[in-house]
Structures are given as structure tokens and as C-alpha cells.
Short mmCIF file of C-alpha atoms in Angstrom, two decimals:
data_model
loop_
_atom_site.label_atom_id
_atom_site.label_comp_id
_atom_site.label_asym_id
_atom_site.label_seq_id
_atom_site.Cartn_x
_atom_site.Cartn_y
_atom_site.Cartn_z
CA UNK A 1 319.22 92.95 254.39
CA UNK A 2 317.61 90.98 251.50
CA UNK A 3 315.98 87.54 251.75
CA UNK A 4 314.86 87.93 255.37
CA UNK A 5 311.99 86.41 256.81
CA UNK A 6 310.84 89.29 258.40
CA UNK A 7 309.52 90.27 254.68
CA UNK A 8 307.53 87.12 254.73
CA UNK A 9 306.35 87.47 258.20
CA UNK A 10 304.69 90.93 257.37
CA UNK A 11 303.64 89.81 254.04
CA UNK A 12 301.19 87.26 255.51
CA UNK A 13 299.99 89.88 257.79
CA UNK A 14 299.30 92.02 254.94
CA UNK A 15 297.19 89.13 253.19
CA UNK A 16 295.58 88.49 256.24
CA UNK A 17 294.72 92.47 256.94
CA UNK A 18 292.69 92.44 253.74
CA UNK A 19 290.60 89.32 254.81
CA UNK A 20 289.74 90.94 257.95
CA UNK A 21 288.65 93.98 256.15
CA UNK A 22 286.62 92.30 253.32
CA UNK A 23 285.02 89.53 255.72
CA UNK A 24 284.20 91.68 258.60
CA UNK A 25 280.24 92.21 259.73
CA UNK A 26 280.97 95.80 261.11
CA UNK A 27 282.43 98.59 259.69
CA UNK A 28 284.90 98.72 262.74
CA UNK A 29 286.06 95.68 261.85
CA UNK A 30 287.01 96.85 258.14
CA UNK A 31 288.72 100.01 260.02
CA UNK A 32 290.97 97.03 262.04
CA UNK A 33 291.86 95.49 258.77
CA UNK A 34 292.68 98.71 256.97
CA UNK A 35 295.11 99.48 260.41
CA UNK A 36 296.64 96.28 260.23
CA UNK A 37 297.12 96.85 256.21
CA UNK A 38 299.13 100.03 256.96
CA UNK A 39 301.09 98.65 260.00
CA UNK A 40 302.22 95.84 257.81
CA UNK A 41 303.00 97.39 254.71
CA UNK A 42 305.46 99.93 256.23
CA UNK A 43 308.22 97.47 257.02
CA UNK A 44 307.74 96.19 253.58
CA UNK A 45 308.74 99.50 252.17
CA UNK A 46 310.87 101.01 254.81
CA UNK A 47 315.10 100.86 254.91
CA UNK A 48 316.48 103.41 257.36
CA UNK A 49 319.58 103.24 255.07
CA UNK A 50 318.28 104.94 252.34
CA UNK A 51 317.17 108.44 252.09
CA UNK A 52 314.56 107.76 249.22
CA UNK A 53 313.00 104.81 250.82
CA UNK A 54 312.81 106.81 254.38
CA UNK A 55 310.79 109.81 252.79
CA UNK A 56 308.62 107.44 250.58
CA UNK A 57 307.60 105.44 253.82
CA UNK A 58 307.09 108.58 255.33
CA UNK A 59 304.75 109.98 252.88
CA UNK A 60 302.62 106.57 252.86
CA UNK A 61 302.24 106.35 256.43
CA UNK A 62 300.88 110.44 256.81
CA UNK A 63 298.37 109.85 253.97
CA UNK A 64 297.21 106.30 254.76
CA UNK A 65 296.54 107.43 258.40
CA UNK A 66 294.96 110.84 257.77
CA UNK A 67 292.74 108.52 255.46
CA UNK A 68 291.88 105.70 257.90
CA UNK A 69 291.49 108.15 260.66
CA UNK A 70 288.77 109.76 258.65
CA UNK A 71 287.22 107.05 257.74
CA UNK A 72 286.86 105.87 261.39
CA UNK A 73 285.10 109.62 262.23
CA UNK A 74 282.76 108.97 259.36
CA UNK A 75 281.93 105.28 260.66
CA UNK A 76 281.09 107.14 264.00
CA UNK A 77 278.78 110.07 262.67
CA UNK A 78 277.17 107.31 260.28
CA UNK A 79 276.51 104.88 263.22
CA UNK A 80 275.20 107.89 265.51
CA UNK A 81 273.31 109.27 263.15
CA UNK A 82 271.78 105.86 261.85
CA UNK A 83 272.27 105.99 257.98
CA UNK A 84 272.91 102.54 257.24
CA UNK A 85 270.27 101.92 254.40
CA UNK A 86 270.39 105.55 252.66
CA UNK A 87 273.69 105.70 250.36
CA UNK A 88 272.78 109.02 248.53
CA UNK A 89 273.68 111.50 251.34
CA UNK A 90 276.90 113.44 252.52
CA UNK A 91 278.22 110.89 254.91
CA UNK A 92 278.68 108.45 252.14
CA UNK A 93 280.22 110.90 249.95
CA UNK A 94 282.73 111.53 253.15
CA UNK A 95 283.50 107.77 253.82
CA UNK A 96 284.24 107.42 249.97
CA UNK A 97 286.39 110.23 250.02
CA UNK A 98 288.59 108.61 253.11
CA UNK A 99 288.81 105.25 251.03
CA UNK A 100 289.60 106.78 247.76
CA UNK A 101 292.28 108.65 249.44
CA UNK A 102 293.65 105.07 250.36
CA UNK A 103 293.51 103.81 247.11
CA UNK A 104 295.53 106.75 245.23
CA UNK A 105 292.17 107.80 243.01
CA UNK A 106 291.94 111.20 241.94
CA UNK A 107 291.76 113.94 243.38
CA UNK A 108 293.55 112.28 246.20
CA UNK A 109 296.12 110.78 244.08
CA UNK A 110 299.13 113.37 244.75
CA UNK A 111 301.13 110.96 246.51
CA UNK A 112 300.72 108.06 244.54
CA UNK A 113 303.25 108.96 241.45
CA UNK A 114 305.74 110.25 244.21
CA UNK A 115 305.53 107.23 246.14
CA UNK A 116 305.69 104.77 243.30
CA UNK A 117 308.99 106.50 242.33
CA UNK A 118 310.58 105.50 245.31
CA UNK A 119 309.71 101.64 245.35
CA UNK A 120 311.40 98.86 243.89
CA UNK A 121 309.44 96.80 241.12
CA UNK A 122 307.91 94.18 244.05
CA UNK A 123 306.79 96.61 246.58
CA UNK A 124 305.03 98.63 243.41
CA UNK A 125 303.05 95.56 242.42
CA UNK A 126 301.95 95.18 246.27
CA UNK A 127 301.03 98.43 246.18
CA UNK A 128 299.22 99.08 243.05
CA UNK A 129 297.62 95.43 243.21
CA UNK A 130 296.96 93.89 246.61
CA UNK A 131 296.72 97.21 248.75
CA UNK A 132 293.62 98.38 246.48
CA UNK A 133 291.49 95.36 246.90
CA UNK A 134 290.27 95.95 250.54
CA UNK A 135 289.72 99.91 249.61
CA UNK A 136 287.55 99.09 246.67
CA UNK A 137 285.30 96.13 248.42
CA UNK A 138 284.67 98.62 251.39
CA UNK A 139 283.79 101.33 248.67
CA UNK A 140 281.33 98.63 246.94
CA UNK A 141 279.31 98.56 250.43
CA UNK A 142 278.41 101.96 250.88
CA UNK A 143 279.15 104.36 247.75
CA UNK A 144 277.19 107.53 246.62
CA UNK A 145 276.62 106.88 242.55
CA UNK A 146 277.08 110.56 241.59
CA UNK A 147 280.20 111.15 243.51
CA UNK A 148 281.69 108.15 242.33
CA UNK A 149 280.83 108.99 238.52
CA UNK A 150 282.26 112.28 239.07
CA UNK A 151 285.73 110.85 240.70
CA UNK A 152 285.52 108.21 237.84
CA UNK A 153 285.85 111.14 235.25
CA UNK A 154 288.47 113.10 236.94
CA UNK A 155 290.72 109.39 237.48
CA UNK A 156 290.16 109.03 233.80
CA UNK A 157 291.17 112.28 232.51
CA UNK A 158 293.89 112.61 235.06
CA UNK A 159 295.37 109.10 234.56
CA UNK A 160 295.63 109.76 230.99
CA UNK A 161 297.00 113.19 230.76
CA UNK A 162 299.17 112.96 233.67
CA UNK A 163 301.17 110.18 232.04
CA UNK A 164 301.82 112.44 229.02
CA UNK A 165 305.15 113.77 230.34
CA UNK A 166 306.71 111.15 232.14
CA UNK A 167 310.61 109.69 231.49
CA UNK A 168 310.46 107.22 234.58
CA UNK A 169 308.67 103.95 234.03
CA UNK A 170 307.38 103.69 237.53
CA UNK A 171 305.26 106.85 237.33
CA UNK A 172 303.90 106.10 233.88
CA UNK A 173 302.58 102.61 235.18
CA UNK A 174 301.61 105.10 238.39
CA UNK A 175 299.21 107.02 236.18
CA UNK A 176 298.38 103.91 234.15
CA UNK A 177 297.08 102.79 237.69
CA UNK A 178 294.99 105.75 238.25
CA UNK A 179 293.31 105.51 235.08
CA UNK A 180 292.46 101.59 235.50
CA UNK A 181 291.15 102.68 239.16
CA UNK A 182 288.41 104.50 237.11
CA UNK A 183 287.52 101.56 234.90
CA UNK A 184 287.81 99.59 237.98
CA UNK A 185 285.67 101.64 240.48
CA UNK A 186 282.82 101.86 237.57
CA UNK A 187 282.84 98.24 237.41
CA UNK A 188 282.23 98.05 240.93
CA UNK A 189 278.88 100.26 240.28
CA UNK A 190 278.09 97.48 237.65
CA UNK A 191 278.56 94.41 239.13
CA UNK A 192 280.89 92.72 242.08
CA UNK A 193 281.70 89.62 239.47
CA UNK A 194 282.76 92.45 236.88
CA UNK A 195 285.18 93.86 239.42
CA UNK A 196 286.65 90.90 240.31
CA UNK A 197 287.19 89.72 236.93
CA UNK A 198 288.59 93.16 235.80
CA UNK A 199 290.86 93.04 238.97
CA UNK A 200 292.20 89.88 238.36
CA UNK A 201 292.99 90.86 234.60
CA UNK A 202 294.47 93.84 235.58
CA UNK A 203 296.91 92.26 238.40
CA UNK A 204 297.72 90.00 235.84
CA UNK A 205 299.16 92.27 232.98
CA UNK A 206 300.47 94.27 235.70
CA UNK A 207 302.58 91.13 236.89
CA UNK A 208 303.47 90.48 233.70
CA UNK A 209 304.76 93.85 232.69
CA UNK A 210 306.59 94.53 236.50
CA UNK A 211 308.29 91.29 236.40
CA UNK A 212 309.77 91.95 232.80
CA UNK A 213 310.82 95.20 234.36
CA UNK A 214 312.32 93.55 237.25
CA UNK A 215 314.32 90.66 235.21
CA UNK A 216 315.54 93.29 232.94
CA UNK A 217 315.99 96.19 236.00
CA UNK A 218 314.82 98.92 234.07
CA UNK A 219 313.38 102.03 235.82
CA UNK A 220 313.37 104.84 233.19
CA UNK A 221 312.46 105.14 229.83
CA UNK A 222 315.87 105.38 228.19
CA UNK A 223 316.80 101.96 229.35
CA UNK A 224 314.43 100.69 227.14
CA UNK A 225 315.86 101.08 223.99
CA UNK A 226 319.87 102.19 224.84
CA UNK A 227 320.65 98.62 225.72
CA UNK A 228 320.70 95.41 223.14
CA UNK A 229 317.47 93.78 223.95
CA UNK A 230 316.24 90.61 222.54
CA UNK A 231 313.86 90.59 219.75
CA UNK A 232 311.44 88.40 221.98
CA UNK A 233 312.06 90.47 225.03
CA UNK A 234 310.80 93.95 222.63
CA UNK A 235 307.89 91.85 221.57
CA UNK A 236 306.77 90.67 224.77
CA UNK A 237 306.89 94.33 225.65
CA UNK A 238 305.05 95.47 222.89
CA UNK A 239 302.40 92.71 223.64
CA UNK A 240 302.14 93.89 227.50
CA UNK A 241 301.89 97.42 226.76
CA UNK A 242 299.11 97.14 224.40
CA UNK A 243 297.36 94.62 226.34
CA UNK A 244 297.57 97.04 229.32
CA UNK A 245 296.02 99.43 226.90
CA UNK A 246 293.21 97.62 226.28
CA UNK A 247 293.59 96.70 222.33
CA UNK A 248 292.29 93.74 221.09
CA UNK A 249 292.92 91.07 220.30
CA UNK A 250 294.74 91.01 223.68
CA UNK A 251 294.02 89.85 227.21
CA UNK A 252 293.09 93.53 228.47
CA UNK A 253 290.85 94.35 225.93
CA UNK A 254 287.94 91.69 227.61
CA UNK A 255 287.09 93.32 230.58
CA UNK A 256 286.84 96.54 229.28
CA UNK A 257 284.84 95.30 226.63
CA UNK A 258 282.43 94.29 229.02
CA UNK A 259 282.01 97.82 230.62
CA UNK A 260 281.53 99.14 227.52
CA UNK A 261 278.51 97.08 226.61
CA UNK A 262 277.27 97.99 229.88
CA UNK A 263 277.66 101.45 229.46
CA UNK A 264 276.09 101.63 226.04
CA UNK A 265 273.36 99.23 226.58
CA UNK A 266 272.53 101.54 229.79
CA UNK A 267 272.82 104.87 227.62
CA UNK A 268 275.70 106.14 229.24
CA UNK A 269 276.88 107.96 226.47
CA UNK A 270 278.68 110.92 227.46
CA UNK A 271 280.42 108.62 229.89
CA UNK A 272 281.47 106.14 227.03
CA UNK A 273 282.97 109.02 225.21
CA UNK A 274 285.22 109.59 227.93
CA UNK A 275 286.31 106.36 228.99
CA UNK A 276 287.36 106.09 225.02
CA UNK A 277 289.24 109.33 224.64
CA UNK A 278 291.45 109.03 227.86
CA UNK A 279 292.10 105.39 226.54
CA UNK A 280 293.09 106.73 223.64
CA UNK A 281 295.46 109.02 225.12
CA UNK A 282 296.86 106.35 227.49
CA UNK A 283 297.60 103.94 223.80
CA UNK A 284 299.13 107.04 222.52
CA UNK A 285 301.87 107.40 224.99
CA UNK A 286 302.52 103.53 225.55
CA UNK A 287 302.88 103.39 221.39
CA UNK A 288 305.20 106.09 221.71
CA UNK A 289 307.41 104.10 223.99
CA UNK A 290 307.17 101.09 221.97
CA UNK A 291 307.86 102.84 218.79
CA UNK A 292 311.42 104.21 219.83
CA UNK A 293 312.09 100.87 221.41
CA UNK A 294 311.59 99.24 218.15
CA UNK A 295 312.50 101.39 215.52
CA UNK A 296 314.50 104.74 216.45
CA UNK A 297 317.38 103.78 218.70
CA UNK A 298 318.34 100.46 217.11
CA UNK A 299 321.32 99.63 219.10
CA UNK A 300 323.02 96.68 218.54
CA UNK A 301 326.12 96.65 221.16
CA UNK A 302 328.62 93.91 220.81
CA UNK A 303 329.53 93.55 223.93
CA UNK A 304 326.31 93.58 226.23
CA UNK A 305 324.07 90.67 224.68
CA UNK A 306 321.16 90.41 226.82
CA UNK A 307 320.26 86.61 225.54
CA UNK A 308 317.35 84.64 226.71
CA UNK A 309 318.05 83.77 230.47
CA UNK A 310 316.92 80.86 232.15
CA UNK A 311 313.89 82.53 233.57
CA UNK A 312 312.44 83.78 230.44
CA UNK A 313 309.57 81.11 230.17
CA UNK A 314 307.77 83.03 232.35
CA UNK A 315 308.10 85.76 229.80
CA UNK A 316 307.04 83.69 226.66
CA UNK A 317 304.09 81.90 228.57
CA UNK A 318 302.63 85.30 229.84
CA UNK A 319 303.06 86.40 225.83
CA UNK A 320 300.94 83.60 224.69
CA UNK A 321 298.29 84.00 227.93
CA UNK A 322 297.95 87.65 226.74
CA UNK A 323 297.52 86.95 222.80
CA UNK A 324 295.28 84.14 222.88
CA UNK A 325 293.24 84.54 226.12
CA UNK A 326 290.65 86.18 224.27
CA UNK A 327 290.10 83.34 222.00
CA UNK A 328 290.35 80.51 224.14
CA UNK A 329 287.62 82.13 227.00
CA UNK A 330 285.32 81.71 223.84
CA UNK A 331 285.91 78.11 224.14
CA UNK A 332 284.39 77.93 227.61
CA UNK A 333 280.98 77.54 226.46
CA UNK A 334 281.97 74.46 224.06
CA UNK B 1 269.37 116.76 280.33
CA UNK B 2 270.39 115.74 277.21
CA UNK B 3 272.65 118.18 275.59
CA UNK B 4 273.02 117.76 272.04
CA UNK B 5 275.48 120.48 271.32
CA UNK B 6 278.08 118.08 272.31
CA UNK B 7 278.17 116.75 268.85
CA UNK B 8 279.75 120.14 267.47
CA UNK B 9 282.23 119.94 269.95
CA UNK B 10 283.91 116.67 268.02
CA UNK B 11 283.12 117.84 264.76
CA UNK B 12 285.39 121.20 265.57
CA UNK B 13 287.92 119.19 267.42
CA UNK B 14 288.17 116.50 264.36
CA UNK B 15 288.17 119.75 261.89
CA UNK B 16 290.71 121.74 263.90
CA UNK B 17 293.14 118.50 263.99
CA UNK B 18 292.76 117.90 260.18
CA UNK B 19 293.78 121.72 259.64
CA UNK B 20 296.95 121.01 262.03
CA UNK B 21 297.38 118.23 260.02
CA UNK B 22 297.59 119.90 256.47
CA UNK B 23 299.10 122.78 257.42
CA UNK B 24 302.70 124.07 256.60
CA UNK B 25 304.88 123.13 259.72
CA UNK B 26 308.66 122.99 260.31
CA UNK B 27 308.60 119.93 262.10
CA UNK B 28 307.21 116.57 261.56
CA UNK B 29 306.38 116.02 265.01
CA UNK B 30 303.67 118.56 264.86
CA UNK B 31 302.09 116.41 262.27
CA UNK B 32 302.13 113.38 264.19
CA UNK B 33 300.80 115.20 267.19
CA UNK B 34 297.68 116.26 265.23
CA UNK B 35 297.23 112.81 264.21
CA UNK B 36 297.04 112.30 267.94
CA UNK B 37 294.83 115.01 268.56
CA UNK B 38 292.43 113.29 266.06
CA UNK B 39 292.70 110.01 267.60
CA UNK B 40 292.02 111.88 271.42
CA UNK B 41 288.55 113.69 269.39
CA UNK B 42 287.43 110.38 267.86
CA UNK B 43 288.06 108.54 271.24
CA UNK B 44 285.82 111.39 273.20
CA UNK B 45 282.76 110.79 270.42
CA UNK B 46 283.49 107.11 270.84
CA UNK B 47 282.92 107.36 274.69
CA UNK B 48 279.79 109.72 274.43
CA UNK B 49 278.47 107.73 271.83
CA UNK B 50 278.41 104.21 273.85
CA UNK B 51 277.77 105.99 276.93
CA UNK B 52 274.20 107.29 274.93
CA UNK B 53 273.47 103.59 273.95
CA UNK B 54 274.43 102.18 277.09
CA UNK B 55 276.75 99.90 275.43
CA UNK B 56 279.93 98.28 276.67
CA UNK B 57 283.43 99.87 276.24
CA UNK B 58 285.18 96.99 274.73
CA UNK B 59 285.35 98.52 271.34
CA UNK B 60 286.53 101.74 272.98
CA UNK B 61 289.50 99.58 274.06
CA UNK B 62 289.95 97.79 270.71
CA UNK B 63 290.00 101.27 268.96
CA UNK B 64 292.58 102.50 271.76
CA UNK B 65 294.90 99.62 270.88
CA UNK B 66 294.99 100.06 267.52
CA UNK B 67 295.31 103.96 267.40
CA UNK B 68 298.43 103.34 269.56
CA UNK B 69 300.02 101.21 267.36
CA UNK B 70 299.61 103.95 264.34
CA UNK B 71 301.15 106.34 266.55
CA UNK B 72 304.06 104.22 267.57
CA UNK B 73 304.34 103.28 263.94
CA UNK B 74 304.39 107.15 263.06
CA UNK B 75 307.03 107.86 265.84
CA UNK B 76 309.21 104.77 264.36
CA UNK B 77 309.05 106.82 261.37
CA UNK B 78 310.04 109.39 262.62
CA UNK B 79 313.22 107.75 264.04
CA UNK B 80 313.84 106.35 260.65
CA UNK B 81 314.13 110.04 259.06
CA UNK B 82 316.25 111.26 261.85
CA UNK B 83 318.80 108.43 261.47
CA UNK B 84 319.03 109.22 257.90
CA UNK B 85 318.48 112.86 257.25
CA UNK B 86 319.33 114.39 260.98
CA UNK B 87 316.51 116.31 261.61
CA UNK B 88 312.91 116.06 261.29
CA UNK B 89 312.23 119.47 259.19
CA UNK B 90 310.22 119.18 256.30
CA UNK B 91 312.54 121.21 254.04
CA UNK B 92 315.13 118.36 253.90
CA UNK B 93 312.82 116.54 251.77
CA UNK B 94 314.57 116.75 248.43
CA UNK B 95 314.04 113.37 246.63
CA UNK B 96 310.73 113.03 245.98
#
């Protein structure tokens, strides 16, 4: 049942639900947007002919519905106790917890790698990028600073250490997504514009990675070096992975640089240390993948030549953007 | 006479609903029922809240519509699971 117009209908409602949620002028409208989000995402991912897909959609439904029901209850308690302006109390902790559970952030992250493992690449792209917009913007409306800093530290550590023992590419990107969530939540506390900047660059990088894996139909790490990939595809993989890890001079370094700048100017030294060390662990396991893809098992099979397909121009363009965007961005001010 | 002890009832109902949701059950339907129980507790809370401030009940109706939608979505996922697995036991989850 591919390529039917059901998906387009639900996709439209998905986009609309996020807009409802972030532009409403009451917390109840935010909850309505989150509900419509759940209602329209489940038909996109569920397929009753497939056992794995049924289990995935069930787990997704259970966690997300619990989170949004808790969110509504906390909204009502906030309304009844008239705590509209004081953001550092226990009500904001509870509201933030339910939003963090919606996003898949630690310590409520246990469903996220499982569900990412069960979805196809395009559904994963939707889950990792679009589904995070609405909870994060709602988080920026009413957050508890100390609680969020603690959650950020947990996100970074779990995202980096959790990906060390993975062989599935989807789970690897899931833990990388949890780690990047830590950076994004911190950028919310700095400035909304910075969050938007980080989020756009992150979703662009994830799109490049996922489109590469989708075109090559790769789901596991051994598929990276066991087939006969073209040199340019491997180079693109290298650039995308290093950009996602936040290495200069690639595009992924720019938002992290701005956040580190803020951290150091405002003397958040311990937090800077944790950000840096967890980034190092993530770059370690990216380089481990690329290293074996480039050098170790260098198969050159004769019967399965993966030549440059006709839709590889997008991938070449994306590599060019990843490498040169840092330098080109300095030309804005000329 | 204003009785403020009613607030404890809402929090207790909500907490018990959450407790059943996270407990180890044999059937999926129990989990969905606990979700509906939480919705019921929120409905009650919302009703009493709106009555205290002499407000109209339109928001309550909108809440009811959306929570019923969510309940029916849960049931449709239950049906999908029974179609593929044959039952709704939690022990038949083996893939993830």
C-alpha cells in the first residue's frame, strides 16, 4: 500500500497540528495540537500487515498518549493554583517532564531507540525532526532552569554512552538524536533564534544522512562496508558523519560553536566540560564506522557495482553545502 | 460551604490511573482502560474547576472530543495488534 494519498492527508494534518500547538494563546490549545499530532502520526507509521510495525505504533501510542494526558493534568493544576509567571516551581518540573517524554529525551528516552528501530527511514526523519518542534517550543514557554540543566546533562551522557554498543544504524542515529536534544534544549534557554538555527542545521544534516541511507537501502552497520560503494558515496558518508558530530570546518560545527561561546562567556565551565567530553565520545563511534568503511574491509566485488545513480546530484550538493557553508556564511556581512 | 478536600480526590484518581498504566498487566486492554480512567479524572477536575470560576463548559466539550478521539485511536491499535498477533497479551512482544 505504497504511494497512496492517505499519507499526504495525514502529513498535511501533521504539519498543521504543530502550527496549532505553537501558535495557540492558551495551554489548552497547545494540548489540542499535541493530540492532533499523535492522531495524525500513528496512521503514517502503522501497517497492520507487518508485526514489527504494529508493535512500533503501539509503543509510540502508549508513551505519547500518557505524556499528553499528564501534560493536560499539569496544565489544569497550573491553572487552578494560578502559577502563571513563576517558572521555578514543581508544576513547571511536571510539565517539562511530560514534554520531555514526548520528545524522547532522557530520562524518558527508553522508547525512542526501540521505535526508531522499527520505522522506515522516511518515518524516522519525521520522528526525529518534525515531531520535536512542538514539544520544544512548548518547553520554551514555561521551563524550570535547574531541572532542564540536569536533564541536559543526562541527555548528553546517555546519548553518547548509549550509542557505543550499537550495530544498527537507526539506533545509532537515535542515540545521536538524544545527544543533540541536549544541545537543543540548552539553546532554548539561551535564545529562541539560536534554537531555530540549531534545529534547522540539525534537520538538514539528518536529512542528508537519512537520504543517503535511504537511497542505499542501508539499515545496519555491516552494510556499510560489505557492499561495493563508490568512493564518492563513502566520502559523502564521511562528511555527513563528521558534520553531525560537530567537527569544524563542516556545517555541524557552527551551531555548537555559538553555544560553546555562550557557555564560556557566562562561565558555565562544568557544563562546557560535559558538552565537550560527550561530543568526543560521539565522534569516536562515528569515526569507528567511517574508518572500517574506508579502510578495513575494502571489498571490490565485480558483480554489484553501485555506480552513481541518477539521483546522486542531491548528495553531491549536500556534501558541498556541508563543507563550504561555514566559510560562505561569513560572506553574509560583506 | 467550600470544600477544598476535593482536590485530593483528583490527584488520587490521576495517580492511581497512572499506577495502573505503568503496572505489569497481562492484557493491553487494561492499559487502555487506565488511560480512560485518567481521562475521567481530568474530566471531573476540569468540570469542578470551571464550575468554581463560573465559566462556560465549552472547553470541557472540546477536551471530551479529543480524548475520545485518542481512546478510539488506542482501540484501533489494539485491533491492529490482534489482527497481526492473534491476542493482546504483552508477552507476544518479541520484536522490539
